[in-house]
CSV table of C-alpha atoms in Angstrom, one decimal:
chain,number,residue,atom,x,y,z
A,1,MET,CA,100.4,39.6,76.0
A,2,ALA,CA,103.1,36.8,76.7
A,3,THR,CA,101.5,35.1,73.8
A,4,MET,CA,102.0,38.1,71.3
A,5,LYS,CA,105.8,38.9,73.2
A,6,ALA,CA,106.5,35.5,72.6
A,7,LEU,CA,105.4,36.3,69.0
A,8,LEU,CA,107.5,39.1,68.4
A,9,SER,CA,110.7,37.5,70.3
A,10,GLY,CA,109.9,34.8,67.7
A,11,ALA,CA,109.9,36.9,64.6
A,12,TRP,CA,113.6,39.0,66.0
A,13,ALA,CA,115.6,35.7,66.1
A,14,ILE,CA,113.8,34.5,62.6
A,15,PHE,CA,115.1,38.0,61.3
A,16,CYS,CA,118.8,37.9,63.2
A,17,LYS,CA,119.1,34.4,61.4
A,18,ASP,CA,117.9,35.3,58.0
A,19,ILE,CA,121.0,38.6,58.4
A,20,GLN,CA,123.5,36.3,60.2
A,21,SER,CA,122.9,33.6,57.0
A,22,GLU,CA,122.9,36.4,54.3
A,23,LEU,CA,125.4,37.6,55.4
A,24,ARG,CA,127.9,34.9,55.0
A,25,THR,CA,126.3,33.0,52.5
A,26,ARG,CA,125.6,36.4,50.5
A,27,TYR,CA,122.4,35.0,48.8
A,28,ALA,CA,120.1,37.9,47.9
A,29,LEU,CA,122.0,40.8,48.4
A,30,ASN,CA,124.9,39.8,45.3
A,31,ALA,CA,122.4,39.6,43.2
A,32,LEU,CA,120.4,42.2,43.7
A,33,LEU,CA,123.5,44.7,43.7
A,34,LEU,CA,123.9,42.9,40.6
A,35,PHE,CA,121.2,43.7,39.4
A,36,ALA,CA,121.3,47.5,40.6
A,37,ALA,CA,124.6,48.3,39.2
A,38,CYS,CA,123.7,46.4,36.1
A,39,THR,CA,120.6,48.9,35.3
A,40,ALA,CA,122.6,51.6,36.6
A,41,VAL,CA,125.5,51.4,33.6
A,42,ALA,CA,123.1,49.8,30.9
A,43,VAL,CA,120.4,52.8,31.3
A,44,SER,CA,122.9,55.3,31.8
A,45,LEU,CA,125.2,54.1,28.7
A,46,GLY,CA,121.1,54.4,26.8
A,47,VAL,CA,120.3,57.5,28.1
A,48,GLY,CA,123.5,59.1,28.8
A,49,PHE,CA,123.0,62.0,31.8
A,50,LEU,CA,119.1,61.7,31.7
A,51,GLY,CA,118.7,63.9,35.3
A,52,LEU,CA,120.5,66.6,33.6
A,53,ARG,CA,116.6,67.5,31.6
A,54,ARG,CA,114.8,68.9,33.6
A,55,ASP,CA,111.4,68.5,31.2
A,56,PRO,CA,108.0,66.8,33.0
A,57,GLN,CA,108.8,63.7,31.1
A,58,SER,CA,112.1,63.2,31.7
A,59,LEU,CA,111.4,63.7,35.3
A,60,VAL,CA,108.4,60.8,34.9
A,61,ILE,CA,111.5,58.9,32.5
A,62,GLN,CA,113.9,59.4,35.5
A,63,SER,CA,111.6,58.3,38.0
A,64,SER,CA,109.9,54.7,35.9
A,65,LEU,CA,113.0,53.7,35.0
A,66,LEU,CA,114.4,53.8,39.2
A,67,TRP,CA,111.3,52.1,40.0
A,68,ILE,CA,111.5,49.4,36.8
A,69,ALA,CA,114.9,49.1,38.9
A,70,LEU,CA,113.8,48.4,42.3
A,71,LEU,CA,111.2,46.2,41.0
A,72,PHE,CA,112.9,43.9,39.2
A,73,ALA,CA,116.0,43.4,41.7
A,74,ALA,CA,113.1,42.7,44.4
A,75,LEU,CA,111.2,40.3,41.8
A,76,ASN,CA,115.3,38.6,42.2
A,77,GLY,CA,115.7,38.5,45.1
A,78,LEU,CA,113.2,39.1,47.6
A,79,SER,CA,112.0,35.4,47.0
A,80,ARG,CA,114.5,33.9,47.9
A,81,SER,CA,114.6,33.6,51.9
A,82,PHE,CA,111.9,31.4,51.6
A,83,VAL,CA,113.0,29.9,47.9
A,84,GLN,CA,116.1,28.8,50.2
A,85,GLU,CA,114.6,27.5,52.9
A,86,GLU,CA,112.2,24.8,50.7
A,87,GLU,CA,115.1,24.2,48.7
A,88,ARG,CA,117.7,23.5,51.9
A,89,ARG,CA,114.7,22.7,53.0
A,90,THR,CA,115.0,24.0,56.7
A,91,ALA,CA,111.4,24.2,55.9
A,92,LEU,CA,110.6,21.2,57.7
A,93,ALA,CA,112.8,22.2,60.9
A,94,LEU,CA,111.1,25.7,60.9
A,95,ARG,CA,107.4,24.4,60.4
A,96,LEU,CA,108.1,22.9,63.3
A,97,ALA,CA,109.0,25.5,65.6
A,98,ALA,CA,108.0,28.4,65.5
A,99,ARG,CA,105.0,29.9,64.7
A,100,PRO,CA,103.8,31.1,61.0
A,101,THR,CA,103.1,34.6,62.2
A,102,ALA,CA,106.7,34.5,63.6
A,103,VAL,CA,108.0,33.5,60.7
A,104,PHE,CA,106.0,35.7,58.3
A,105,LEU,CA,107.4,39.2,59.9
A,106,GLY,CA,111.1,37.4,60.6
A,107,LYS,CA,110.9,36.8,56.7
A,108,PHE,CA,108.6,40.4,56.1
A,109,CYS,CA,111.6,42.2,57.6
A,110,PHE,CA,114.2,41.3,56.1
A,111,ASN,CA,113.1,41.3,52.9
A,112,LEU,CA,112.4,45.5,54.4
A,113,VAL,CA,115.7,45.8,55.2
A,114,LEU,CA,117.2,44.2,51.7
A,115,LEU,CA,114.3,46.6,49.8
A,116,LEU,CA,116.3,49.6,51.4
A,117,VAL,CA,119.5,48.3,51.4
A,118,LEU,CA,118.8,48.4,47.6
A,119,ASP,CA,117.2,51.8,47.5
A,120,VAL,CA,119.7,53.2,49.0
A,121,VAL,CA,122.6,51.6,46.0
A,122,THR,CA,120.7,52.0,43.5
A,123,THR,CA,119.7,55.7,44.4
A,124,VAL,CA,123.5,56.8,44.2
A,125,LEU,CA,123.6,55.3,41.3
A,126,PHE,CA,121.2,56.3,39.6
A,127,VAL,CA,122.2,60.1,41.0
A,128,ILE,CA,125.5,58.5,40.1
A,129,PHE,CA,125.3,57.9,36.6
A,130,LEU,CA,122.1,59.1,35.8
A,131,ARG,CA,122.8,62.4,37.3
A,132,VAL,CA,119.6,62.4,38.9
A,133,GLU,CA,119.1,65.7,40.7
A,134,ILE,CA,116.4,65.4,43.6
A,135,ALA,CA,114.5,67.9,44.6
A,136,ASN,CA,112.6,67.6,47.5
A,137,LEU,CA,115.4,65.1,49.6
A,138,SER,CA,112.8,64.1,52.5
A,139,LEU,CA,109.5,63.5,50.1
A,140,PHE,CA,111.3,61.1,48.2
A,141,VAL,CA,112.8,59.2,50.8
A,142,ALA,CA,109.9,59.0,52.0
A,143,MET,CA,107.9,58.0,48.5
A,144,LEU,CA,110.7,55.2,47.6
A,145,ALA,CA,109.9,53.8,51.9
A,146,MET,CA,106.5,53.7,52.0
A,147,GLY,CA,106.8,52.6,48.3
A,148,SER,CA,109.8,49.2,49.9
A,149,LEU,CA,107.2,48.8,52.5
A,150,SER,CA,104.5,48.1,50.4
A,151,LEU,CA,105.9,46.0,47.9
A,152,THR,CA,107.9,44.0,50.8
A,153,THR,CA,103.7,43.1,52.4
A,154,ALA,CA,103.4,42.4,49.0
A,155,THR,CA,105.7,40.4,47.7
A,156,THR,CA,106.2,37.9,51.2
A,157,LEU,CA,103.4,36.4,51.1
A,158,VAL,CA,103.8,35.8,47.1
A,159,ALA,CA,107.4,34.2,48.2
A,160,ALA,CA,105.5,32.4,50.1
A,161,ILE,CA,103.2,30.9,48.4
A,162,ILE,CA,106.1,30.0,45.3
A,163,ALA,CA,109.0,28.7,47.3
A,164,ARG,CA,107.0,25.1,47.2
A,165,ALA,CA,106.4,25.4,43.2
A,166,ASN,CA,108.5,23.8,40.5
A,167,PHE,CA,109.2,27.2,38.5
A,168,LYS,CA,109.6,29.5,41.0
A,169,SER,CA,110.6,32.5,39.5
A,170,GLY,CA,108.3,32.7,36.7
A,171,LEU,CA,105.2,31.9,39.0
A,172,PHE,CA,106.4,34.6,41.5
A,173,ALA,CA,107.0,37.4,38.3
A,174,VAL,CA,103.0,36.2,37.3
A,175,LEU,CA,102.6,36.8,41.1
A,176,ALA,CA,103.3,39.1,42.2
A,177,PHE,CA,102.6,41.7,39.1
A,178,PRO,CA,99.0,42.6,39.1
A,179,LEU,CA,99.5,42.8,42.6
A,180,ILE,CA,102.0,44.6,41.7
A,181,VAL,CA,101.2,47.4,39.2
A,182,PRO,CA,98.4,49.0,41.3
A,183,LEU,CA,101.1,50.6,43.8
A,184,LEU,CA,104.4,50.8,41.2
A,185,VAL,CA,102.0,53.6,39.5
A,186,ILE,CA,101.4,56.0,42.4
A,187,ALA,CA,105.1,55.7,44.0
A,188,ILE,CA,106.5,56.1,40.4
A,189,GLN,CA,103.6,59.3,40.9
A,190,GLY,CA,105.1,60.1,43.8
A,191,THR,CA,108.5,59.8,43.2
A,192,THR,CA,108.7,62.1,38.9
A,193,LEU,CA,107.2,64.5,43.0
A,194,ALA,CA,109.9,64.1,44.6
A,195,LEU,CA,112.0,64.5,42.1
A,196,GLY,CA,110.7,68.0,40.1
A,197,GLY,CA,110.8,70.1,44.0
A,198,GLY,CA,106.5,69.3,44.2
A,199,ALA,CA,106.3,70.1,47.9
A,200,TRP,CA,104.7,68.0,51.3
A,201,SER,CA,101.0,68.8,50.4
A,202,GLN,CA,100.5,67.1,46.6
A,203,GLY,CA,103.1,64.6,47.8
A,204,LEU,CA,101.4,64.0,51.7
A,205,PRO,CA,97.8,61.5,50.0
A,206,LEU,CA,100.1,59.3,47.3
A,207,LEU,CA,102.3,58.7,51.0
A,208,GLN,CA,98.2,58.1,52.2
A,209,ILE,CA,97.6,55.4,49.2
A,210,LEU,CA,100.9,53.7,49.5
A,211,SER,CA,100.4,53.3,53.6
A,212,SER,CA,97.1,51.5,53.3
A,213,TYR,CA,98.2,49.9,50.0
A,214,ALA,CA,100.5,48.5,52.7
A,215,VAL,CA,98.1,48.1,55.7
A,216,ALA,CA,95.8,46.3,53.6
A,217,THR,CA,98.5,44.5,52.3
A,218,LEU,CA,99.9,44.0,55.7
A,219,VAL,CA,96.9,42.1,57.9
A,220,ALA,CA,96.3,39.6,54.2
A,221,SER,CA,99.1,38.6,54.6
A,222,LEU,CA,99.0,38.0,58.4
A,223,MET,CA,95.3,36.1,58.1
A,224,LEU,CA,96.4,33.9,54.9
A,225,PHE,CA,100.0,33.2,55.7
A,226,PRO,CA,99.8,30.9,58.4
A,227,PHE,CA,97.3,28.8,55.3
A,228,VAL,CA,100.5,29.5,52.9
A,229,TRP,CA,103.3,28.0,55.0
A,230,GLU,CA,101.0,24.7,56.6
A,231,ALA,CA,100.1,23.3,52.7
B,1,MET,CA,93.5,3.7,84.2
B,2,ARG,CA,95.6,2.5,81.5
B,3,SER,CA,93.6,1.5,78.0
B,4,ARG,CA,95.0,0.3,74.9
B,5,ARG,CA,93.1,-0.3,71.8
B,6,TRP,CA,93.4,-0.9,68.7
B,7,ARG,CA,91.3,-2.0,65.0
B,8,LEU,CA,92.9,-4.4,62.5
B,9,PRO,CA,92.1,-3.1,59.2
B,10,ASP,CA,89.1,-3.9,57.5
B,11,SER,CA,91.5,-4.5,54.8
B,12,ALA,CA,93.0,-8.4,53.6
B,13,SER,CA,96.0,-7.2,54.2
B,14,ALA,CA,96.3,-5.6,58.3
B,15,SER,CA,98.6,-3.3,60.1
B,16,THR,CA,99.4,-4.7,63.9
B,17,LEU,CA,100.2,-4.2,67.2
B,18,THR,CA,102.5,-6.6,69.2
B,19,ALA,CA,103.2,-5.8,73.1
B,20,MET,CA,107.3,-6.4,73.4
B,21,ASN,CA,108.2,-8.1,76.4
B,22,THR,CA,110.5,-5.1,78.0
B,23,GLU,CA,112.1,-5.5,81.0
B,24,GLN,CA,111.2,-1.5,81.6
B,25,PRO,CA,109.2,-1.4,84.8
B,26,PRO,CA,104.9,-0.8,83.2
B,27,PRO,CA,104.5,3.6,83.7
B,28,PRO,CA,102.8,4.0,86.4
B,29,ALA,CA,99.3,5.2,85.8
B,30,VAL,CA,98.2,8.9,84.5
B,31,ASP,CA,96.1,11.3,84.9
B,32,ALA,CA,95.0,14.2,83.8
B,33,ALA,CA,94.6,16.2,87.1
B,34,THR,CA,98.1,15.2,87.4
B,35,PRO,CA,100.6,18.3,87.9
B,36,PRO,CA,102.7,19.7,86.1
B,37,PRO,CA,105.8,17.2,85.5
B,38,SER,CA,109.1,16.8,86.8
B,39,PRO,CA,112.0,15.8,84.5
B,40,ALA,CA,111.6,11.7,87.0
B,41,GLN,CA,108.0,11.5,86.8
B,42,PRO,CA,106.8,10.8,82.8
B,43,ALA,CA,104.5,13.2,82.0
B,44,ALA,CA,101.3,13.5,81.4
B,45,ILE,CA,100.4,12.7,78.3
B,46,THR,CA,98.4,10.3,76.4
B,47,LEU,CA,98.4,10.2,72.7
B,48,GLU,CA,95.6,8.6,70.7
B,49,LEU,CA,94.9,7.3,66.9
B,50,HIS,CA,91.7,6.7,65.5
B,51,GLU,CA,90.9,5.6,62.8
B,52,LEU,CA,93.8,7.0,60.9
B,53,ALA,CA,94.0,6.2,57.4
B,54,ALA,CA,96.9,8.2,54.8
B,55,SER,CA,97.1,7.9,51.2
B,56,TYR,CA,98.9,8.9,48.1
B,57,GLY,CA,96.5,10.0,45.1
B,58,ALA,CA,95.0,7.1,44.5
B,59,ARG,CA,96.9,4.9,46.3
B,60,ILE,CA,96.5,4.4,50.7
B,61,VAL,CA,99.7,4.0,52.0
B,62,PHE,CA,97.8,2.6,55.4
B,63,ARG,CA,94.2,2.9,56.4
B,64,GLY,CA,92.5,2.0,60.4
B,65,VAL,CA,95.1,2.4,62.9
B,66,SER,CA,93.5,3.5,65.9
B,67,LEU,CA,95.3,2.8,69.0
B,68,THR,CA,96.5,4.5,72.6
B,69,LEU,CA,99.7,5.5,73.6
B,70,GLN,CA,100.7,6.4,77.6
B,71,ALA,CA,103.0,8.8,79.5
B,72,GLY,CA,106.8,5.9,79.6
B,73,GLU,CA,105.9,3.9,76.6
B,74,VAL,CA,107.6,3.7,73.0
B,75,LEU,CA,105.8,3.0,70.3
B,76,VAL,CA,108.3,1.4,67.2
B,77,VAL,CA,106.3,1.5,63.9
B,78,SER,CA,107.8,-0.9,61.5
B,79,GLY,CA,107.3,-2.3,57.7
B,80,ALA,CA,108.7,-2.9,53.9
B,81,ASN,CA,109.8,0.3,52.4
B,82,GLY,CA,106.5,2.7,51.3
B,83,SER,CA,104.5,0.8,53.7
B,84,GLY,CA,103.5,4.3,55.4
B,85,LYS,CA,106.1,4.5,58.9
B,86,SER,CA,108.1,8.3,58.0
B,87,THR,CA,104.7,9.4,56.5
B,88,LEU,CA,102.6,8.1,60.6
B,89,LEU,CA,105.4,10.5,61.9
B,90,ARG,CA,104.8,12.7,59.3
B,91,LEU,CA,100.9,12.9,61.0
B,92,LEU,CA,101.8,12.6,64.0
B,93,CYS,CA,103.6,16.0,64.1
B,94,GLY,CA,101.4,17.8,61.3
B,95,LEU,CA,103.2,18.0,58.2
B,96,GLN,CA,100.7,16.0,56.4
B,97,GLN,CA,97.5,15.0,56.8
B,98,PRO,CA,95.5,12.6,57.4
B,99,THR,CA,93.3,11.0,54.1
B,100,ALA,CA,90.2,9.7,57.4
B,101,GLY,CA,90.8,9.9,61.3
B,102,THR,CA,91.8,11.9,63.7
B,103,ILE,CA,95.7,12.7,66.5
B,104,ALA,CA,94.8,13.9,69.4
B,105,TYR,CA,97.4,14.5,72.2
B,106,HIS,CA,95.7,14.8,75.5
B,107,TRP,CA,98.4,16.8,77.5
B,108,GLN,CA,97.7,18.1,80.9
B,109,GLY,CA,93.7,18.2,81.1
B,110,GLN,CA,94.1,20.5,77.1
B,111,VAL,CA,93.5,18.2,73.5
B,112,TYR,CA,96.2,19.3,71.3
B,113,TYR,CA,95.4,17.7,67.3
B,114,PRO,CA,99.0,18.0,65.7
B,115,ILE,CA,99.7,21.2,64.3
B,116,ALA,CA,98.9,22.7,67.7
B,117,ALA,CA,100.9,19.9,69.6
B,118,ARG,CA,104.8,21.0,67.7
B,119,PRO,CA,105.7,22.3,71.5
B,120,LEU,CA,104.8,19.2,72.8
B,121,ILE,CA,107.5,16.8,70.1
B,122,GLY,CA,110.7,16.5,69.9
B,123,TRP,CA,112.0,15.0,65.8
B,124,VAL,CA,114.2,13.7,64.7
B,125,ALA,CA,114.0,12.5,60.8
B,126,PRO,CA,116.8,12.1,58.2
B,127,ASP,CA,115.8,14.7,55.9
B,128,LEU,CA,115.7,17.7,58.9
B,129,ALA,CA,117.9,19.8,57.7
B,130,LEU,CA,118.8,22.8,60.0
B,131,TYR,CA,121.9,26.2,58.9
B,132,ARG,CA,124.7,25.1,57.4
B,133,GLU,CA,126.2,28.5,57.2
B,134,LEU,CA,125.5,27.5,61.3
B,135,SER,CA,127.4,26.5,64.1
B,136,GLY,CA,125.7,23.8,66.0
B,137,LEU,CA,125.1,26.3,68.8
B,138,GLU,CA,124.0,28.6,66.4
B,139,ASN,CA,121.6,26.3,65.0
B,140,LEU,CA,120.5,24.9,68.7
B,141,ARG,CA,120.2,29.4,69.9
B,142,PHE,CA,118.6,29.6,67.0
B,143,PHE,CA,115.4,26.9,67.5
B,144,ALA,CA,115.5,27.7,71.4
B,145,ALA,CA,114.4,31.3,70.7
B,146,VAL,CA,111.8,30.5,68.3
B,147,ARG,CA,110.5,27.8,70.6
B,148,ASN,CA,110.2,31.7,73.2
B,149,ARG,CA,113.0,30.3,75.3
B,150,THR,CA,116.4,30.7,76.7
B,151,PRO,CA,118.9,28.3,77.8
B,152,SER,CA,122.1,29.8,78.8
B,153,ASP,CA,125.7,28.4,76.8
B,154,ALA,CA,127.0,26.3,79.4
B,155,GLU,CA,123.2,23.7,78.8
B,156,LEU,CA,123.5,24.2,75.2
B,157,TYR,CA,126.9,23.2,75.5
B,158,ALA,CA,125.9,20.4,77.4
B,159,LEU,CA,123.1,18.7,75.6
B,160,LEU,CA,125.8,19.5,72.4
B,161,GLU,CA,128.2,16.7,75.1
B,162,GLN,CA,124.3,14.3,75.4
B,163,VAL,CA,124.7,13.8,72.2
B,164,GLY,CA,127.9,13.4,71.0
B,165,LEU,CA,129.4,16.7,69.9
B,166,GLY,CA,130.9,18.2,72.9
B,167,GLY,CA,133.6,19.7,71.6
B,168,ARG,CA,132.2,20.4,68.2
B,169,GLY,CA,129.9,23.2,68.9
B,170,ASP,CA,131.3,26.0,66.8
B,171,ASP,CA,131.9,24.1,63.5
B,172,LEU,CA,130.4,25.6,61.2
B,173,VAL,CA,127.4,22.4,60.0
B,174,ALA,CA,129.0,22.6,56.8
B,175,ALA,CA,132.2,21.2,58.3
B,176,TYR,CA,130.0,18.1,60.2
B,177,SER,CA,129.5,14.4,58.9
B,178,SER,CA,126.4,13.3,58.2
B,179,GLY,CA,126.6,11.2,61.7
B,180,MET,CA,127.4,14.5,63.3
B,181,THR,CA,124.7,16.0,61.4
B,182,HIS,CA,122.1,13.2,62.8
B,183,ARG,CA,124.3,13.9,66.3
B,184,LEU,CA,122.5,17.8,66.2
B,185,ARG,CA,118.9,16.7,65.2
B,186,TYR,CA,118.9,14.2,68.7
B,187,ALA,CA,119.5,18.0,69.6
B,188,TYR,CA,116.8,19.8,68.2
B,189,ALA,CA,115.3,17.7,68.8
B,190,LEU,CA,115.6,17.4,72.6
B,191,LEU,CA,116.1,21.0,73.0
B,192,HIS,CA,112.3,21.7,74.0
B,193,GLN,CA,112.8,18.8,76.6
B,194,PRO,CA,109.3,17.6,74.5
B,195,PRO,CA,107.0,14.9,76.0
B,196,VAL,CA,106.8,13.4,72.7
B,197,LEU,CA,109.6,12.3,70.9
B,198,LEU,CA,109.1,11.5,66.6
B,199,LEU,CA,112.3,9.0,65.5
B,200,ASP,CA,112.2,8.0,62.0
B,201,GLU,CA,115.4,6.1,61.4
B,202,PRO,CA,117.0,6.3,64.7
B,203,THR,CA,120.6,5.3,64.2
B,204,VAL,CA,121.0,5.9,60.8
B,205,THR,CA,124.0,6.8,60.2
B,206,LEU,CA,124.9,6.7,63.0
B,207,ASP,CA,128.3,5.4,64.3
B,208,THR,CA,128.6,2.4,67.7
B,209,ARG,CA,128.7,5.3,69.7
B,210,GLY,CA,125.8,7.1,68.2
B,211,ALA,CA,124.0,4.3,68.6
B,212,ALA,CA,124.5,4.7,72.3
B,213,VAL,CA,123.5,7.9,73.2
B,214,VAL,CA,119.9,7.1,71.2
B,215,ASP,CA,120.0,4.1,73.2
B,216,GLN,CA,119.9,6.7,76.6
B,217,VAL,CA,118.2,9.4,74.4
B,218,ILE,CA,115.4,6.6,74.1
B,219,ALA,CA,115.8,5.2,78.0
B,220,ARG,CA,115.6,9.1,79.6
B,221,GLN,CA,112.7,9.8,77.8
B,222,ARG,CA,111.1,6.6,79.0
B,223,THR,CA,110.9,8.4,82.3
B,224,HIS,CA,109.9,12.4,80.5
B,225,GLY,CA,107.1,10.8,77.7
B,226,ILE,CA,106.1,10.0,74.7
B,227,SER,CA,108.0,8.0,72.1
B,228,VAL,CA,107.1,6.2,68.4
B,229,ILE,CA,110.3,5.4,66.2
B,230,ALA,CA,109.8,4.8,62.5
B,231,THR,CA,112.1,1.4,61.5
B,232,ASN,CA,112.6,-1.1,59.9
B,233,ASP,CA,115.7,-1.9,61.1
B,234,PRO,CA,115.0,-6.1,63.5
B,235,ARG,CA,117.5,-4.5,66.5
B,236,GLU,CA,115.2,-1.6,66.9
B,237,LEU,CA,112.0,-3.3,67.5
B,238,ARG,CA,113.9,-4.3,71.1
B,239,TYR,CA,113.3,-0.4,72.4
B,240,GLY,CA,109.0,-1.1,71.5
B,241,ASN,CA,106.7,-1.5,74.3
B,242,TYR,CA,104.6,-1.8,71.0
B,243,VAL,CA,105.3,-3.0,68.0
B,244,LEU,CA,102.6,-2.0,64.3
B,245,THR,CA,104.1,-3.2,61.5
B,246,LEU,CA,102.8,-1.3,58.2
B,247,ASN,CA,102.0,-3.9,55.8
B,248,PRO,CA,101.2,-1.8,52.2
B,249,VAL,CA,97.5,-1.9,51.3
């Protein structure tokens, strides 16, 4: 019990430090928000008010575009918390002072918060620029939250792996892509359902798959991270 | 009983361990059953290296290093550039794995290997970076928290005062000079009062007053545990009860 408390307190300290550092440097946040804004504007210029069309194909395209924007912004920003520690050589001090699991949980929570902020900004931009209409808002929010949780669990470990490599950004996309594809397919299906006003009973199985994915990748990451961190 | 042993490598180029004539009184015999240490009494810690070797690819840096270091003792590791001084210190705190041999810390009846022993170790090195966007105080507060410690601000300010950063704790580390950053590394290392202190190039970038701080830190550590110092500055050999000279293999 004391060990768990120490672990969670270490993770909380790392999470708070990352938030504090991010608010001062805007190392990841600016890049993510800029990416989200550019994508929303570019897509709206290309396809116009796509949200005004309510046929099934348009709904799929809307949700796909939303998740593509989120995915690329995530690939651009979520690796930074680990990459920054390595590039600025603060990882050594952290490695000596903190337990690996606390480091993983702290970074995971930071990435999740970052992605949830990105979710809100991207969705608002899509609603404004593409006139996207969300018919079942609660299901949409659940899909977005669960999809983001799954995306964060999958990418946080990959970020730790690539942080010590030379070709970081390219390697991150290459390693993360096969892990992310299954969750993207499910998330796009669920978001399409929510945009079209599908019922919770239809969305629940998709949410269960996403939550299972998140739990599986989180458990695997917790088991593997100490080896990656000490490698 | 105190035991000390070393073995020279079987190659022609030897690493040598030399006992220094220091003015410090010999440390008391340490028994594993000794109760938890008080600051005035050497902690019951022993560092044991057995047939330690390190290499980078095919290049052997050193091999066959065996020694035992007891509480209250200081080991100075010297040698030319590339002889493996920093590598040895990195092995001691588990940042690198040895090619052969073992490192064990005996502490309060338990044996700890380097990664598990990190809570017992304070490490100062020129390549140790702290968070530049945080202040000195915020850095210390953060590292105390991840070590599951909750020192008061007064204690942290006192630590900063001890390393010569009094009055500068609220400045961002980005605004520190290289000497001040090195002093903050000492505060980081001493934050959890470790029984093992590993100092790589202890006075690099420090001015005379900074070097005096290092003198005090090492003197205090003699009452508290073990110090291992890697240096090629001949003036720093005086710190050691023993000098391990590494020669390139």
